[in-house]
Coordinates of N, CA and C in Angstrom, one line a residue:
M14 N -92.0 143.2 162.4 CA -93.3 143.5 162.6 C -93.8 143.4 164.0
F15 N -93.7 142.3 164.8 CA -94.2 142.1 166.0 C -93.3 142.6 167.2
N16 N -92.4 143.4 166.7 CA -91.5 143.9 167.9 C -91.5 145.4 168.0
H17 N -92.8 146.0 167.7 CA -92.9 147.4 167.8 C -93.9 147.7 169.0
F18 N -93.3 148.2 170.0 CA -94.2 148.4 171.0 C -94.3 150.1 171.3
N19 N -95.4 150.4 171.8 CA -95.8 151.8 172.0 C -95.2 152.4 173.5
A20 N -94.7 153.4 173.3 CA -94.0 154.1 174.3 C -95.0 154.4 175.4
G21 N -94.8 154.0 176.6 CA -95.7 154.3 177.7 C -96.8 153.2 177.8
A22 N -96.9 152.3 176.9 CA -98.0 151.4 176.8 C -97.6 150.1 177.6
S23 N -97.5 150.3 179.0 CA -97.0 149.1 179.8 C -97.8 149.2 181.0
L24 N -97.9 147.9 181.7 CA -98.6 147.8 182.9 C -98.1 146.8 183.8
I25 N -98.0 146.9 185.1 CA -97.6 145.8 186.0 C -98.6 145.8 186.8
T26 N -99.2 144.4 186.8 CA -100.4 144.2 187.6 C -100.0 143.7 189.0
S27 N -101.0 143.7 190.0 CA -100.8 143.4 191.5 C -100.1 142.1 191.7
D28 N -100.5 141.1 190.7 CA -99.9 139.8 190.8 C -98.6 139.5 190.2
G29 N -97.9 140.6 189.6 CA -96.7 140.6 189.2 C -96.5 140.4 187.5
R30 N -97.5 140.4 186.9 CA -97.6 140.2 185.6 C -97.2 141.7 184.8
I31 N -96.6 141.4 183.7 CA -96.3 142.6 183.0 C -96.7 142.6 181.6
F32 N -97.4 143.8 181.3 CA -98.0 143.8 179.9 C -97.4 144.9 179.1
F33 N -97.1 144.7 177.7 CA -96.5 145.6 177.0 C -97.5 145.8 175.7
G34 N -98.0 147.0 175.4 CA -98.7 147.1 174.2 C -98.0 147.5 173.1
G35 N -98.5 147.0 172.0 CA -97.7 147.2 170.8 C -98.8 147.6 169.4
N36 N -98.3 147.6 168.3 CA -99.1 147.8 167.2 C -100.1 146.6 166.8
N37 N -99.7 145.5 167.3 CA -100.6 144.3 166.9 C -101.2 143.7 168.2
G38 N -101.3 144.5 169.3 CA -101.9 144.0 170.5 C -101.0 144.1 171.6
Y39 N -101.0 143.0 172.6 CA -100.2 143.1 173.6 C -99.4 141.8 173.9
N40 N -98.4 142.1 174.6 CA -97.5 140.8 175.1 C -97.7 140.8 176.7
R41 N -97.8 139.6 177.3 CA -97.6 139.7 178.7 C -96.8 138.5 179.1
F42 N -96.3 138.7 180.2 CA -95.4 137.6 180.9 C -95.4 138.0 182.6
K43 N -94.9 136.8 183.2 CA -94.8 137.1 184.7 C -93.3 136.8 184.9
P44 N -92.6 137.7 185.4 CA -91.0 137.3 185.5 C -90.9 136.3 186.5
S45 N -91.7 136.3 187.6 CA -91.3 135.1 188.6 C -91.5 133.8 188.1
S46 N -92.1 133.6 186.9 CA -92.3 132.4 186.3 C -91.1 131.9 185.4
I47 N -90.3 132.9 185.3 CA -89.1 132.6 184.4 C -88.0 131.7 185.3
K48 N -87.6 130.8 185.0 CA -86.7 130.0 185.8 C -85.3 129.7 185.0
D49 N -84.3 129.7 185.7 CA -83.0 129.2 185.2 C -83.1 127.7 185.1
N50 N -82.3 127.2 184.1 CA -82.3 125.7 184.0 C -81.2 125.2 184.7
P51 N -81.5 124.4 186.0 CA -80.6 123.9 186.8 C -79.8 122.7 186.3
Y52 N -80.1 122.2 185.2 CA -79.7 121.0 184.8 C -78.1 121.2 184.2
I53 N -77.1 120.8 184.7 CA -75.8 120.9 184.1 C -75.5 119.6 183.3
P54 N -75.5 119.8 182.1 CA -75.3 118.6 181.0 C -74.0 118.2 181.1
P55 N -73.9 116.8 180.8 CA -72.4 116.3 180.4 C -71.8 117.0 179.4
V56 N -70.4 117.0 179.5 CA -69.6 117.7 178.5 C -68.7 116.6 177.7
I57 N -68.7 116.6 176.5 CA -67.9 115.6 175.8 C -66.7 116.5 175.2
I58 N -65.6 115.8 175.2 CA -64.4 116.3 174.4 C -64.0 115.4 173.4
T59 N -63.7 116.1 172.1 CA -63.3 115.4 171.0 C -62.1 115.9 170.5
P60 N -60.8 115.3 170.8 CA -59.5 115.6 170.3 C -59.6 115.5 168.7
N61 N -59.1 116.5 168.0 CA -59.3 116.5 166.6 C -58.0 116.0 166.0
F62 N -56.8 116.7 166.2 CA -55.6 116.2 165.5 C -54.3 116.8 166.2
I63 N -53.4 116.3 165.9 CA -52.0 116.7 166.3 C -51.2 116.9 165.1
Y64 N -50.6 118.1 165.0 CA -49.8 118.3 163.9 C -48.2 118.2 164.1
L65 N -47.7 117.7 163.2 CA -46.2 117.9 163.1 C -46.0 118.2 161.6
K66 N -45.6 117.4 160.6 CA -45.7 117.7 159.4 C -47.1 117.2 158.6
K67 N -47.6 116.4 159.3 CA -48.9 115.9 158.7 C -49.8 115.6 159.9
P68 N -51.2 115.5 159.7 CA -52.1 115.2 160.8 C -51.9 114.0 161.5
Y69 N -52.0 113.8 162.8 CA -52.0 112.6 163.4 C -53.3 112.5 164.0
Y70 N -54.2 111.5 163.6 CA -55.6 111.5 164.3 C -55.5 110.6 165.5
M71 N -56.6 110.7 166.1 CA -56.6 109.9 167.6 C -56.3 108.5 167.6
D72 N -56.3 107.8 166.5 CA -55.8 106.5 166.4 C -54.3 106.4 166.7
T73 N -53.6 107.4 166.4 CA -52.2 107.4 166.5 C -51.6 107.7 167.8
I74 N -52.5 108.2 168.8 CA -52.1 108.6 170.1 C -52.3 107.5 171.1
I75 N -51.7 107.5 172.2 CA -52.1 106.6 173.4 C -53.3 107.2 173.9
M76 N -54.3 106.5 174.0 CA -55.5 106.9 174.8 C -56.2 105.8 175.7
S77 N -56.2 105.8 176.9 CA -56.6 105.0 177.8 C -57.0 105.7 179.0
K78 N -58.1 105.0 179.7 CA -58.7 105.4 181.0 C -58.9 107.0 180.9
N79 N -59.4 107.6 179.9 CA -59.8 109.0 179.8 C -58.3 110.0 179.7
V80 N -57.3 109.4 179.5 CA -56.1 110.1 179.5 C -55.4 110.1 178.1
I81 N -55.2 111.2 177.5 CA -54.5 111.4 176.2 C -53.0 111.7 176.5
E82 N -52.3 110.9 175.9 CA -50.7 111.1 176.2 C -50.2 111.6 174.8
L83 N -49.5 112.5 174.7 CA -48.8 113.0 173.5 C -47.4 112.5 173.6
K84 N -46.7 112.1 172.5 CA -45.5 111.7 172.3 C -44.5 112.9 172.3
Y85 N -43.2 112.7 172.7 CA -42.4 113.9 172.8 C -42.4 115.0 171.7
N86 N -42.6 114.4 170.4 CA -42.4 115.3 169.4 C -43.7 115.7 168.8
Q87 N -44.9 115.4 169.5 CA -46.2 116.0 169.1 C -46.4 117.3 169.9
N88 N -46.4 118.4 169.3 CA -46.4 119.6 170.0 C -47.7 120.6 169.6
F89 N -48.6 120.0 168.9 CA -49.9 120.8 168.7 C -51.0 119.9 169.0
F90 N -51.9 120.4 169.8 CA -53.1 119.6 170.1 C -54.3 120.5 170.0
A91 N -55.4 120.0 169.6 CA -56.6 120.7 169.4 C -57.8 119.9 169.7
F92 N -58.8 120.5 170.1 CA -60.0 119.5 170.5 C -61.3 120.7 170.4
E93 N -62.3 119.9 170.4 CA -63.6 120.6 170.6 C -64.3 120.0 171.6
Y94 N -65.2 120.7 172.3 CA -66.2 120.2 173.3 C -67.7 120.7 173.1
A95 N -68.4 119.8 173.8 CA -69.9 120.4 173.5 C -70.5 119.7 174.8
A96 N -71.5 120.6 175.3 CA -72.6 120.2 176.3 C -73.6 119.5 175.7
L97 N -73.9 118.4 176.3 CA -74.9 117.5 175.6 C -76.4 118.1 176.3
N98 N -76.7 119.2 175.7 CA -78.0 119.8 176.2 C -78.5 120.4 174.8
Y99 N -79.7 120.1 174.3 CA -80.1 120.5 173.0 C -81.2 121.6 173.2
I100 N -81.5 122.1 174.5 CA -82.4 123.2 174.6 C -81.7 124.5 174.5
L101 N -81.8 125.2 173.6 CA -81.0 126.4 173.3 C -79.6 126.4 173.5
P102 N -78.9 125.4 172.7 CA -77.4 125.1 172.7 C -76.6 126.3 172.6
E103 N -77.0 127.3 171.9 CA -76.3 128.5 171.6 C -76.2 129.3 172.9
K104 N -76.8 129.0 173.8 CA -76.7 129.7 175.2 C -75.9 129.0 176.2
N105 N -75.3 127.7 175.8 CA -74.3 127.2 176.7 C -73.0 127.9 176.8
Q106 N -72.6 128.0 178.1 CA -71.4 128.9 178.3 C -70.3 127.9 178.6
Y107 N -69.1 128.0 178.2 CA -68.0 127.2 178.5 C -66.8 127.7 179.2
A108 N -66.0 126.9 179.8 CA -64.8 127.3 180.6 C -63.7 126.0 180.3
Y109 N -62.5 126.3 180.2 CA -61.4 125.4 180.1 C -60.3 125.7 181.0
M110 N -59.4 124.5 181.4 CA -58.3 124.8 182.0 C -57.3 123.5 181.6
L111 N -56.2 123.7 181.2 CA -55.1 122.7 180.9 C -54.3 122.7 182.2
E112 N -54.5 121.7 183.1 CA -53.7 121.6 184.2 C -52.2 121.6 184.1
G113 N -51.5 122.1 184.8 CA -50.1 122.2 184.4 C -49.6 123.2 183.6
L114 N -50.6 123.9 182.9 CA -50.1 125.0 181.8 C -50.9 126.2 182.2
E115 N -52.3 126.1 182.5 CA -53.1 127.3 182.9 C -53.4 127.2 184.5
K116 N -53.3 128.4 185.1 CA -53.6 128.4 186.6 C -55.0 128.5 186.9
D117 N -55.8 129.0 186.1 CA -57.2 129.2 186.4 C -58.0 128.9 185.2
W118 N -59.5 128.7 185.4 CA -60.2 128.5 184.4 C -60.4 129.7 183.4
I119 N -60.5 129.4 182.1 CA -60.6 130.4 181.2 C -62.0 130.3 180.6
Y120 N -62.7 131.4 180.8 CA -64.1 131.3 180.4 C -64.2 132.0 179.0
C121 N -64.8 131.1 178.3 CA -64.7 131.5 176.6 C -66.1 131.7 176.1
G122 N -67.1 131.8 176.9 CA -68.3 132.1 176.3 C -69.0 131.0 175.6
T123 N -69.3 131.1 174.3 CA -69.9 129.9 173.6 C -69.1 129.2 172.6
R124 N -67.7 129.8 172.8 CA -66.7 129.0 172.0 C -66.5 127.7 172.3
R125 N -66.3 126.7 171.4 CA -66.2 125.2 171.7 C -64.9 124.5 171.1
D126 N -64.0 125.3 170.9 CA -62.7 124.6 170.5 C -61.6 125.3 171.1
R127 N -60.5 124.6 171.2 CA -59.1 125.1 171.9 C -58.0 124.4 171.1
Q128 N -56.9 125.3 171.0 CA -55.8 124.7 170.3 C -54.4 125.3 171.3
Y129 N -53.5 124.2 171.4 CA -52.3 124.5 172.2 C -51.2 124.1 171.2
T130 N -50.2 125.1 171.2 CA -49.1 124.8 170.4 C -47.8 124.9 171.3
D131 N -46.8 124.5 170.8 CA -45.5 124.4 171.3 C -45.5 123.7 172.7
L132 N -46.1 122.5 172.7 CA -46.2 121.7 174.0 C -45.3 120.6 174.2
D133 N -44.5 120.6 175.2 CA -43.4 119.4 175.4 C -44.3 118.2 175.6
R134 N -45.1 118.1 176.8 CA -45.8 117.1 177.1 C -47.0 117.3 177.9
V135 N -48.1 117.0 177.5 CA -49.4 117.3 178.1 C -50.2 116.1 178.5
H136 N -50.8 116.0 179.6 CA -51.8 115.0 180.0 C -53.2 115.6 180.2
I137 N -54.1 115.1 179.5 CA -55.6 115.7 179.8 C -56.3 114.6 180.4
N138 N -56.7 114.8 181.5 CA -57.7 114.0 182.2 C -59.0 114.4 182.2
S139 N -59.9 113.6 181.5 CA -61.5 114.0 181.6 C -62.3 113.5 182.7
E140 N -61.6 113.0 183.7 CA -62.5 112.5 184.9 C -63.0 113.5 185.8

């Protein structure tokens, strides 16, 4: 109901404000007042599971000093990650890279999980 604007019913004022006329009045804003959020929130990584014939949860893996070490026979690793920013969290954009396996960052938009299969040995350092 409130998203109907009339064609040609717009105005840009000398101070940069923009007005759009519609069925229920007008909307206005000043583009120069819109700012990007410069805050880069911390990101947490939550390892989910390792599969062999049954799930192995984090208490069965060696984890110390922000390093997760998989045993030789653990060949599946999955994790989730999240930015600790609750202002429009659906707008957070993510990228990941597993050193030693991927050469560049993989930009994955709003996706917050990753799985790796057929791994011989992987070290993930979150420092």
